[in-house]
């Protein structure tokens, strides 16, 4: 390969769609998991414990107290099947890669019994809940704990009741859907009533990463453009986190309670925040956006108008899948930078296990060789069983190197649904936006060509 | 690269999703452009002329008679903008690659004026019409002719009327949307009233390719499974084409007037065809499907039930983007083989111009080198203008090798929307299903791994 | 009662919503059953026979030939249940008043078995087809004939197949839904291919009423405003009927192929008709609307703009339930006059059977008297059985006076769904628009007050 | 009139659809404004003051404190236009009867300027908010106060901003839509955080009517069937109000947090309430419903199943428009009894002003007489101006007898939208369900016939 890079893998920014940094005049930031980076697994552990205790408070068994958060048994992008209570990892097309029930991994034969084509309809959002954000990690584990508890505790039996599946003891039936709703409510209430944020603020050093290079990068960005913050958090919390981030100094515009993804569509009323009391001024704010002030609500359209920005001059940096930006009919073409903290781990394993990947390719080629001289007239059936077994074991070894649920992005030669979302919705992605520090502001990020099967396979054999 | 293939590029079958031919027990076929292959450009030329003459019959200017079909000015996958009258080629995400108005290619500055972000909302199906099938080729050219005529003929001026754009002369206003509707109606009526099929039947040698290997392949398929035909054409035409294809001999089940894509969802009433008269029997047919009989309507579910087939045991071979198979909530997991007759041409150019592609990669790497020692503190701006110019000219040269509108699949490093549809909806694809002749029925088609940017770029630099 | 009317009942115009004729500047007309009045039952008989023969041509049994149209077994507003094959008459709320299967009237116990609450969900338009127009009368009878045939012919048995109900013989299953679809297609094709209109034109005297007062009324209207015609029929037929109606002389604007109800919403392209050839000019017509010319398509909005009319200055006269006018978001408030040819018959019976209605009220009051001195503490149960029997028999006698299916508007004290539609959607209604001849153009049509139960019952007893 | 009633007008139950009390086996109750009757206007006054103070707390001007609740300036069924800030009273079809802005009544000419056809699209629920319940009364008045304040206070000017209308001072723009949202949030939060209920409980004698006849009626009902309670309130409040109502003694089933109208459709999870703590048990409750226990959630279907009830055996008594019962596809035909506390006042005025209504009819007839001998040939224009003036003044006098906004049910000869909803959705209605005390349980409620215009007007003149 002819390419040479100065920047180490984890310091690098990756490119799905070419982007000239030169043309970016506005750098927008999300707050949580972007500017405010949480320490993992401490922060997830906190979320897990608070949510678990709230479940118990709501009447779930005290015995759930015994469960302790295990960061090795979660992966972003997992999908919860509210009907059957399974947690699934699927590929781009919805084909099932991994299926668990509580802490139990289902065998292929068991998977086929529940999903005859090993396939799920991802657009059935009533049935499938996609754990897209890092905030979902604690509830993935909590889900496993609760289902494990009911599956392994005497007195509970599996039942089907009113078309929903679940477990029953006496007059009490716990459908998997209800359990999921209860867990989601517990987690939402932590965010809503501020319990999680209060605990975080009490012990900032334990839960929040202090990034020493942040002021430097923001300073440099402000030499090349404007810097703004758009967060769904409310003023009170933004204020606390923000003070640490010195946002009065760095951000030209601060928007709280933005209600993304609605912000990228119709939006809500733009109001000014009274910084003494934290309360919102009534009515629509119609003046210009001032540095040092804080606003609430608004929409991407309003913001563009008020900053006099074209969409393609904005690079918005966040930790979410930006589906709503792309889909929104009102979209003005904001460019996107996705922060994927898991990248460091993923890249380390990928580099370390490169041999396994090459081996997979070799095994694949060896299968090809076996069929080489055959055509549709052939009665001969080459024995590829041991090769297939070797492939399966290489894939498994590779998966296990990443963790219990394998890689965030792939399983063997197949990409995950999460990987396809990243490809689709992020122009750039990296483990941290701090990586931008290592690129000049005139940089031209170039997307590597992605070849189709006929291009990649034909090209090799000349 | 370690892979070695016996089969020449155009004889090969390409793989998006791994598939074991061993497990396929049913081979389903579409009729048009699949079993019945039309001679190009003769057949498109016929369609163009009939549609053009029908437009004239409907009141369009006689002068349109002067236009002659040019196969070099069409490409499958182009998108017609009914509001502005432009024909567009776009990438996977809807970014505009090429834009024409009549026969005129718009400059980038002109494109930006009409589409400020060089982006279209592909899901706005009222505005954008996607020319997905080979049957659309004649109308793409006809659209260009008509718009060319009105744009270049004295007396017609561009106007906006009742929020639609178009051209006007006197009291008569031709909106681009109306023109498109008229052309679509003209083309549909050719199919509906049988005019096109009658002309084809009159001169089969001129319009239809006789594939000598077809009986051999069908024979071999029938040794390994059942063979069926599902076409939207009516009995009369299927009968004519079919006789030539000797379908009484080869097909275990023949379904006409299937109304795909509805066939893959709710479907319609299954009726038996009276083979003497060609008329349908009334009522639902509820018996078993017999070889030698012909049926009309039905659904993929009914067909599976009646053939006692599981979805994954079926390989359905056709020339359409099979979106409806995948999306259908009732889908039973049919596997798909897409026939892309353009593949021969595409592959030939791809191989011939491989050097250009390598050069593109090199130029790309050279840009990287220019930025190598810079970071966000750098004030230095490397001059990459001439490199960019070289890239642009290499992309253009590559595009032009494929034809006026470039390749069906890509433009430089970017894939077309059509390419992404092929990737998404076809398990296998090839220039002709006859290529299956070169593979044993125990073959294991393996999908090459598609790497994400962080995997492909990091891998190189160890 | 203090009111006195000069005009006889059948010459009168009835008022749902007050309207000052003084303010009407534009009189719009529908064609079929409005300007062109068909002779009943001759015209329905013709429609029945043509549709019946077409069914036979499509494979339905020759024996259907034996059925002869019976105008006594049809009523506008009946509803066909595509699932169960029943024909229903329902009240305002969807409660079932009458239920037939073929020619058989179901007993209450049978109705309850099929509809446990004797109630249908009128908004389930997939299941229920409402026969709203006079054009539906022949198919109501044809439906009864076909179901009668299959229910009473040896060899056919009732079955449920793929969730649809119907009858089966051998491999052939006729679901009621299929039968309905086939009948609807047969009827539509008569209209579409012009067969019905050709036959009508061949024998105008037999099928079309010649209204001698029409020119006089149109003349008088034109003294007070403009007169226009908006019909869904095409030019060819409008031309024939129209010539008889001398429309070149009377109508200021003539619009054919209007595609109502779409006309009252988005509409379609307004085109000019070439009166020599009958063909449409291509493109949008953008000039002013001229007397003597004929136009095609357009929308209510376009028409208002071009005539410089405000909605409330237009009185639109037709035979349809004008739901779309009222519902359309783009509606500009056209006033409506519904022609209900059945009115003459309905009024004659109503007046003739007034005593029965009074008797019903008396019986009703007698029931009240029985309960007079009772309250919730009473254990006594007055015997009202014979009174209820008398009411039932009075209602039945009244119903039968109107015809087999009773009145278009009511059954005893309950209004039909059709009646509620007339009330909701028509400002004025009458048996013919000719009745306007008997009112001065300065007339103020006043709606009688409709009292609520507490107003009507409390008022009496002072 | 032949009918004679023992029961005085306000003790009577009125009938939209006939109903035999004999067949009712289950009496269901709503809580608020049904079982628990609030003293008017004290309770509305409390709601107004709490909501007003909350607005001030949110930043609205302190000066709003000066406004005092005026029960004469509210009427159920009024509609707020979020775009223009007007409060509207409309008839059945959406034609405007009254229009106010703050405390100002708009003149007809002003109404026409804002609503060219004096008509609103009631189904545009984004724009129009219908004040259907008695809980809406305080906010109707609060809306008037706030708009009055901004309209009459120096410094605020009317503006249009981002397509919304409102008032502006400096950088602050208050759109009418925002004001409405703020008021709705204020009112909702009173209900949500329990503030209103706490105040009510603190001073029950002041706010809640003690109905001495309630135990007697419930006792009698329980002799004839079962009695149940379905309320959207939570357990805590139900418990307090309920104790007073002695619900442990009287109700066979008690369901709290029912989430009507969702309860009548999909419903929510049925849970048991822990009566010690008031908390919900987790999981679905699947046992039988026990007297003395309290349940939460569920659905009408579940409830029917568990009580072994058919829908038509249930009479559900509440103060809401039961649209959702009728519309729900899952509806099982519950019968409905609407409590309309305003009935006493409405009936008193109706009886008192009967002469005015008769006078209206006479005036109407006198207009008829003026046109009696005219037809479409007449040039003569009878002068009906003074008659129309007399009608207008009679209608106005009648309206004013009811209150500032006229009657809940009508204006002159026109019915209100609210009246049409009552007719459509309630089988029975009365000022209080206590009126059932005056009817035997074998009573047959008979609906008076409602005549169509042709029936009512033709009938008179024989």
PDB file of C-alpha atoms in Angstrom, chain A residues 55-61 126 150 161 164 168 170-175 178 181-182 192 266 269 271 279-288 290 306, chain D residues 55-61 126 150 161 164 168 170-175 178 181-182 192 266 269 271 279-288 290 306:
ATOM      1  CA  UNK A  55     -36.584  -0.868  40.035  1.00  0.00           C
ATOM      2  CA  UNK A  56     -36.441  -2.353  43.512  1.00  0.00           C
ATOM      3  CA  UNK A  57     -38.153   0.757  44.853  1.00  0.00           C
ATOM      4  CA  UNK A  58     -40.910   0.141  42.285  1.00  0.00           C
ATOM      5  CA  UNK A  59     -41.508  -3.353  43.595  1.00  0.00           C
ATOM      6  CA  UNK A  60     -38.909  -5.498  41.803  1.00  0.00           C
ATOM      7  CA  UNK A  61     -37.297  -8.118  44.064  1.00  0.00           C
ATOM      8  CA  UNK A 126     -42.722  -1.500  18.621  1.00  0.00           C
ATOM      9  CA  UNK A 150     -36.723 -14.428  36.658  1.00  0.00           C
ATOM     10  CA  UNK A 161     -50.416 -14.040  28.188  1.00  0.00           C
ATOM     11  CA  UNK A 164     -47.080 -11.213  25.059  1.00  0.00           C
ATOM     12  CA  UNK A 168     -45.419 -15.712  35.805  1.00  0.00           C
ATOM     13  CA  UNK A 170     -49.118 -16.641  41.075  1.00  0.00           C
ATOM     14  CA  UNK A 171     -51.343 -13.809  39.863  1.00  0.00           C
ATOM     15  CA  UNK A 172     -48.351 -11.794  38.726  1.00  0.00           C
ATOM     16  CA  UNK A 173     -47.217 -11.947  35.107  1.00  0.00           C
ATOM     17  CA  UNK A 174     -44.066 -10.109  34.008  1.00  0.00           C
ATOM     18  CA  UNK A 175     -44.038  -9.773  30.221  1.00  0.00           C
ATOM     19  CA  UNK A 178     -43.331  -4.672  30.645  1.00  0.00           C
ATOM     20  CA  UNK A 181     -40.808  -0.505  29.822  1.00  0.00           C
ATOM     21  CA  UNK A 182     -40.107  -0.520  33.557  1.00  0.00           C
ATOM     22  CA  UNK A 192     -35.388  13.479  34.326  1.00  0.00           C
ATOM     23  CA  UNK A 266     -39.510  21.738  13.474  1.00  0.00           C
ATOM     24  CA  UNK A 269     -39.472  27.989  20.869  1.00  0.00           C
ATOM     25  CA  UNK A 271     -35.966  31.332  24.758  1.00  0.00           C
ATOM     26  CA  UNK A 279     -35.307  29.958  34.667  1.00  0.00           C
ATOM     27  CA  UNK A 280     -36.406  30.571  31.083  1.00  0.00           C
ATOM     28  CA  UNK A 281     -37.629  33.950  29.956  1.00  0.00           C
ATOM     29  CA  UNK A 282     -41.135  33.659  28.555  1.00  0.00           C
ATOM     30  CA  UNK A 283     -41.876  34.154  24.848  1.00  0.00           C
ATOM     31  CA  UNK A 284     -39.749  33.759  21.729  1.00  0.00           C
ATOM     32  CA  UNK A 285     -36.312  35.335  21.835  1.00  0.00           C
ATOM     33  CA  UNK A 286     -35.913  37.298  18.614  1.00  0.00           C
ATOM     34  CA  UNK A 287     -32.675  39.205  19.127  1.00  0.00           C
ATOM     35  CA  UNK A 288     -29.208  38.150  18.058  1.00  0.00           C
ATOM     36  CA  UNK A 290     -24.724  36.813  22.209  1.00  0.00           C
ATOM     37  CA  UNK A 306     -29.012  33.702  13.450  1.00  0.00           C
TER      38      UNK A 306
ATOM     39  CA  UNK D  55     -47.601  31.564  34.883  1.00  0.00           C
ATOM     40  CA  UNK D  56     -46.241  34.470  36.908  1.00  0.00           C
ATOM     41  CA  UNK D  57     -43.725  32.123  38.492  1.00  0.00           C
ATOM     42  CA  UNK D  58     -42.624  31.163  34.953  1.00  0.00           C
ATOM     43  CA  UNK D  59     -41.920  34.776  34.083  1.00  0.00           C
ATOM     44  CA  UNK D  60     -45.280  36.199  33.036  1.00  0.00           C
ATOM     45  CA  UNK D  61     -45.925  39.728  34.342  1.00  0.00           C
ATOM     46  CA  UNK D 126     -52.510  21.840  15.490  1.00  0.00           C
ATOM     47  CA  UNK D 150     -50.733  42.061  26.203  1.00  0.00           C
ATOM     48  CA  UNK D 161     -42.788  36.294  13.415  1.00  0.00           C
ATOM     49  CA  UNK D 164     -46.831  32.812  13.925  1.00  0.00           C
ATOM     50  CA  UNK D 168     -43.720  41.796  20.832  1.00  0.00           C
ATOM     51  CA  UNK D 170     -38.093  44.483  22.609  1.00  0.00           C
ATOM     52  CA  UNK D 171     -36.377  41.171  21.861  1.00  0.00           C
ATOM     53  CA  UNK D 172     -39.271  39.244  23.338  1.00  0.00           C
ATOM     54  CA  UNK D 173     -42.023  37.910  21.105  1.00  0.00           C
ATOM     55  CA  UNK D 174     -45.050  36.185  22.612  1.00  0.00           C
ATOM     56  CA  UNK D 175     -46.860  34.208  19.927  1.00  0.00           C
ATOM     57  CA  UNK D 178     -46.646  29.948  22.873  1.00  0.00           C
ATOM     58  CA  UNK D 181     -48.733  26.195  25.315  1.00  0.00           C
ATOM     59  CA  UNK D 182     -47.562  27.966  28.463  1.00  0.00           C
ATOM     60  CA  UNK D 192     -49.576  16.449  37.553  1.00  0.00           C
ATOM     61  CA  UNK D 266     -54.911  -0.673  23.407  1.00  0.00           C
ATOM     62  CA  UNK D 269     -50.685  -2.919  31.791  1.00  0.00           C
ATOM     63  CA  UNK D 271     -51.456  -3.744  37.903  1.00  0.00           C
ATOM     64  CA  UNK D 279     -47.465   1.976  45.100  1.00  0.00           C
ATOM     65  CA  UNK D 280     -48.152  -0.297  42.142  1.00  0.00           C
ATOM     66  CA  UNK D 281     -47.231  -3.933  42.171  1.00  0.00           C
ATOM     67  CA  UNK D 282     -44.920  -4.744  39.263  1.00  0.00           C
ATOM     68  CA  UNK D 283     -46.006  -6.954  36.365  1.00  0.00           C
ATOM     69  CA  UNK D 284     -49.371  -7.708  34.844  1.00  0.00           C
ATOM     70  CA  UNK D 285     -52.117  -8.638  37.279  1.00  0.00           C
ATOM     71  CA  UNK D 286     -53.784 -11.764  35.911  1.00  0.00           C
ATOM     72  CA  UNK D 287     -56.077 -12.832  38.715  1.00  0.00           C
ATOM     73  CA  UNK D 288     -59.738 -11.960  39.138  1.00  0.00           C
ATOM     74  CA  UNK D 290     -61.755  -8.384  43.814  1.00  0.00           C
ATOM     75  CA  UNK D 306     -62.580 -10.064  33.765  1.00  0.00           C
TER      76      UNK D 306
END
